[in-house]
């Protein structure tokens, strides 16, 4: 990518992602999925695979759950993963995207990341 393209992408990201984490939590999930995988390794994998240039990935862990916030270079929230342990060793992941709710195709890359992380 040349520098003009990178600057254009950064500017667009800054304009479209003006939400805070609390504002994002008020949105309906873009997608929700249940996996037969332990929550903590799944969360750690999502953190590792969500790392990208111009994005910051900030995980917060508490017993049986994690929240992973992905922000752009300007600090705008692009998406959040809310991960919680389910009975029987399963895990629920709910993803919220700045680009849309459950009737959109937003968050497809995030779903691919979670799906790959849930595989043994």
Short mmCIF file of N, CA and C in Angstrom, two decimals, residues 39-113:
data_model
loop_
_atom_site.label_atom_id
_atom_site.label_comp_id
_atom_site.label_asym_id
_atom_site.label_seq_id
_atom_site.Cartn_x
_atom_site.Cartn_y
_atom_site.Cartn_z
N UNK A 39 -12.94 -21.10 26.97
CA UNK A 39 -13.03 -19.66 26.72
C UNK A 39 -11.68 -18.95 26.73
N UNK A 40 -10.79 -19.30 27.65
CA UNK A 40 -9.55 -18.53 27.77
C UNK A 40 -8.60 -18.73 26.58
N UNK A 41 -8.32 -19.97 26.15
CA UNK A 41 -7.49 -20.13 24.94
C UNK A 41 -8.15 -19.51 23.70
N UNK A 42 -9.48 -19.60 23.62
CA UNK A 42 -10.19 -18.99 22.50
C UNK A 42 -9.99 -17.48 22.51
N UNK A 43 -10.15 -16.86 23.67
CA UNK A 43 -9.95 -15.41 23.78
C UNK A 43 -8.52 -15.01 23.44
N UNK A 44 -7.55 -15.74 23.94
CA UNK A 44 -6.15 -15.42 23.64
C UNK A 44 -5.85 -15.53 22.16
N UNK A 45 -6.41 -16.53 21.51
CA UNK A 45 -6.23 -16.70 20.07
C UNK A 45 -6.86 -15.54 19.31
N UNK A 46 -8.06 -15.12 19.71
CA UNK A 46 -8.72 -13.99 19.05
C UNK A 46 -7.88 -12.73 19.19
N UNK A 47 -7.30 -12.51 20.36
CA UNK A 47 -6.42 -11.35 20.56
C UNK A 47 -5.26 -11.41 19.57
N UNK A 48 -4.60 -12.55 19.51
CA UNK A 48 -3.42 -12.70 18.63
C UNK A 48 -3.78 -12.51 17.16
N UNK A 49 -4.89 -13.08 16.73
CA UNK A 49 -5.25 -13.02 15.31
C UNK A 49 -5.89 -11.70 14.90
N UNK A 50 -6.32 -10.91 15.87
CA UNK A 50 -6.93 -9.61 15.55
C UNK A 50 -5.90 -8.50 15.38
N UNK A 51 -4.66 -8.77 15.71
CA UNK A 51 -3.59 -7.77 15.57
C UNK A 51 -3.38 -7.45 14.10
N UNK A 52 -3.46 -6.18 13.76
CA UNK A 52 -3.26 -5.72 12.37
C UNK A 52 -2.57 -4.36 12.40
N UNK A 53 -1.93 -3.97 11.30
CA UNK A 53 -1.39 -2.62 11.24
C UNK A 53 -2.51 -1.59 11.41
N UNK A 54 -2.22 -0.53 12.10
CA UNK A 54 -3.14 0.58 12.35
C UNK A 54 -4.29 0.23 13.29
N UNK A 55 -4.28 -0.94 13.90
CA UNK A 55 -5.29 -1.32 14.88
C UNK A 55 -4.64 -1.64 16.22
N UNK A 56 -5.35 -1.35 17.29
CA UNK A 56 -4.91 -1.72 18.63
C UNK A 56 -5.93 -2.70 19.19
N UNK A 57 -5.45 -3.78 19.77
CA UNK A 57 -6.31 -4.80 20.34
C UNK A 57 -6.08 -4.81 21.85
N UNK A 58 -7.15 -4.54 22.61
CA UNK A 58 -7.03 -4.45 24.07
C UNK A 58 -7.96 -5.47 24.72
N UNK A 59 -7.37 -6.51 25.33
CA UNK A 59 -8.19 -7.50 26.02
C UNK A 59 -8.34 -7.15 27.50
N UNK A 60 -9.49 -7.49 28.05
CA UNK A 60 -9.74 -7.38 29.49
C UNK A 60 -10.31 -8.72 29.92
N UNK A 61 -9.63 -9.37 30.87
CA UNK A 61 -10.04 -10.68 31.34
C UNK A 61 -10.59 -10.59 32.76
N UNK A 62 -11.64 -11.34 33.02
CA UNK A 62 -12.16 -11.55 34.37
C UNK A 62 -12.59 -13.01 34.44
N UNK A 63 -12.87 -13.54 35.63
CA UNK A 63 -13.19 -14.97 35.70
C UNK A 63 -14.33 -15.38 34.76
N UNK A 64 -14.02 -16.30 33.86
CA UNK A 64 -15.02 -16.85 32.95
C UNK A 64 -15.42 -15.97 31.80
N UNK A 65 -14.74 -14.84 31.62
CA UNK A 65 -15.13 -13.95 30.52
C UNK A 65 -13.97 -13.04 30.11
N UNK A 66 -14.14 -12.51 28.91
CA UNK A 66 -13.16 -11.56 28.38
C UNK A 66 -13.88 -10.59 27.44
N UNK A 67 -13.35 -9.39 27.37
CA UNK A 67 -13.80 -8.43 26.36
C UNK A 67 -12.56 -8.01 25.59
N UNK A 68 -12.66 -8.05 24.28
CA UNK A 68 -11.56 -7.67 23.41
C UNK A 68 -12.04 -6.50 22.57
N UNK A 69 -11.36 -5.38 22.71
CA UNK A 69 -11.74 -4.15 22.01
C UNK A 69 -10.71 -3.88 20.92
N UNK A 70 -11.18 -3.68 19.70
CA UNK A 70 -10.32 -3.37 18.57
C UNK A 70 -10.56 -1.91 18.19
N UNK A 71 -9.50 -1.09 18.28
CA UNK A 71 -9.61 0.34 17.96
C UNK A 71 -8.69 0.69 16.81
N UNK A 72 -9.05 1.78 16.12
CA UNK A 72 -8.21 2.26 15.03
C UNK A 72 -7.13 3.19 15.58
N UNK A 73 -6.29 3.72 14.70
CA UNK A 73 -5.18 4.56 15.11
C UNK A 73 -5.63 5.83 15.82
N UNK A 74 -6.84 6.30 15.54
CA UNK A 74 -7.37 7.50 16.18
C UNK A 74 -8.05 7.19 17.51
N UNK A 75 -8.14 5.91 17.88
CA UNK A 75 -8.76 5.52 19.14
C UNK A 75 -10.23 5.19 19.03
N UNK A 76 -10.80 5.23 17.83
CA UNK A 76 -12.21 4.88 17.64
C UNK A 76 -12.40 3.39 17.69
N UNK A 77 -13.44 2.95 18.36
CA UNK A 77 -13.72 1.52 18.47
C UNK A 77 -14.27 1.00 17.15
N UNK A 78 -13.61 -0.01 16.62
CA UNK A 78 -14.04 -0.64 15.37
C UNK A 78 -14.94 -1.84 15.64
N UNK A 79 -14.66 -2.54 16.74
CA UNK A 79 -15.44 -3.71 17.08
C UNK A 79 -15.06 -4.24 18.45
N UNK A 80 -15.97 -5.03 19.04
CA UNK A 80 -15.69 -5.66 20.33
C UNK A 80 -16.12 -7.11 20.29
N UNK A 81 -15.31 -7.95 20.91
CA UNK A 81 -15.65 -9.35 21.14
C UNK A 81 -16.00 -9.48 22.63
N UNK A 82 -17.15 -10.01 22.95
CA UNK A 82 -17.50 -10.34 24.33
C UNK A 82 -17.56 -11.85 24.42
N UNK A 83 -16.70 -12.40 25.25
CA UNK A 83 -16.52 -13.84 25.33
C UNK A 83 -16.88 -14.30 26.73
N UNK A 84 -17.68 -15.37 26.82
CA UNK A 84 -18.02 -15.89 28.15
C UNK A 84 -18.08 -17.41 28.13
N UNK A 85 -17.70 -17.95 29.25
CA UNK A 85 -17.71 -19.39 29.42
C UNK A 85 -19.15 -19.89 29.56
N UNK A 86 -19.44 -20.99 28.91
CA UNK A 86 -20.73 -21.65 29.03
C UNK A 86 -20.52 -22.97 29.78
N UNK A 87 -21.57 -23.52 30.32
CA UNK A 87 -21.48 -24.81 30.98
C UNK A 87 -20.99 -25.89 30.03
N UNK A 88 -20.33 -26.88 30.55
CA UNK A 88 -19.88 -28.00 29.73
C UNK A 88 -18.65 -27.71 28.90
N UNK A 89 -17.92 -26.65 29.22
CA UNK A 89 -16.69 -26.34 28.49
C UNK A 89 -16.87 -25.53 27.23
N UNK A 90 -18.07 -25.09 26.95
CA UNK A 90 -18.32 -24.28 25.76
C UNK A 90 -18.06 -22.81 26.01
N UNK A 91 -18.09 -22.05 24.94
CA UNK A 91 -17.83 -20.61 24.99
C UNK A 91 -18.77 -19.89 24.04
N UNK A 92 -19.32 -18.78 24.49
CA UNK A 92 -20.12 -17.92 23.63
C UNK A 92 -19.31 -16.68 23.27
N UNK A 93 -19.33 -16.33 22.00
CA UNK A 93 -18.68 -15.12 21.53
C UNK A 93 -19.74 -14.24 20.87
N UNK A 94 -19.83 -13.00 21.32
CA UNK A 94 -20.71 -12.02 20.70
C UNK A 94 -19.83 -10.90 20.17
N UNK A 95 -20.00 -10.56 18.91
CA UNK A 95 -19.19 -9.53 18.28
C UNK A 95 -20.07 -8.36 17.87
N UNK A 96 -19.61 -7.16 18.18
CA UNK A 96 -20.30 -5.93 17.77
C UNK A 96 -19.36 -5.15 16.88
N UNK A 97 -19.90 -4.62 15.79
CA UNK A 97 -19.09 -3.89 14.81
C UNK A 97 -19.64 -2.48 14.61
N UNK A 98 -18.74 -1.55 14.41
CA UNK A 98 -19.14 -0.18 14.11
C UNK A 98 -19.85 -0.12 12.75
N UNK A 99 -19.63 -1.11 11.91
CA UNK A 99 -20.17 -1.09 10.55
C UNK A 99 -21.57 -1.66 10.42
N UNK A 100 -22.16 -2.18 11.48
CA UNK A 100 -23.52 -2.65 11.34
C UNK A 100 -23.91 -3.73 12.31
N UNK A 101 -25.20 -3.97 12.36
CA UNK A 101 -25.77 -4.94 13.28
C UNK A 101 -26.05 -6.27 12.62
N UNK A 102 -26.97 -7.02 13.20
CA UNK A 102 -27.20 -8.40 12.77
C UNK A 102 -27.77 -8.57 11.37
N UNK A 103 -28.30 -7.52 10.77
CA UNK A 103 -28.84 -7.67 9.42
C UNK A 103 -27.84 -7.28 8.34
N UNK A 104 -26.58 -7.08 8.73
CA UNK A 104 -25.55 -6.72 7.76
C UNK A 104 -24.55 -7.87 7.63
N UNK A 105 -23.62 -7.73 6.71
CA UNK A 105 -22.56 -8.72 6.61
C UNK A 105 -21.28 -8.22 7.29
N UNK A 106 -21.40 -7.18 8.11
CA UNK A 106 -20.25 -6.66 8.85
C UNK A 106 -19.73 -7.73 9.81
N UNK A 107 -18.47 -7.67 10.10
CA UNK A 107 -17.90 -8.59 11.08
C UNK A 107 -17.54 -9.94 10.55
N UNK A 108 -17.57 -10.13 9.23
CA UNK A 108 -17.25 -11.43 8.65
C UNK A 108 -15.83 -11.87 8.96
N UNK A 109 -14.89 -10.94 8.92
CA UNK A 109 -13.51 -11.27 9.22
C UNK A 109 -13.38 -11.66 10.69
N UNK A 110 -14.09 -10.97 11.57
CA UNK A 110 -14.06 -11.31 12.98
C UNK A 110 -14.63 -12.71 13.21
N UNK A 111 -15.68 -13.06 12.49
CA UNK A 111 -16.28 -14.39 12.61
C UNK A 111 -15.30 -15.46 12.12
N UNK A 112 -14.60 -15.17 11.04
CA UNK A 112 -13.59 -16.11 10.54
C UNK A 112 -12.50 -16.33 11.59
N UNK A 113 -12.07 -15.24 12.25
CA UNK A 113 -11.04 -15.35 13.28
C UNK A 113 -11.54 -16.25 14.42
#
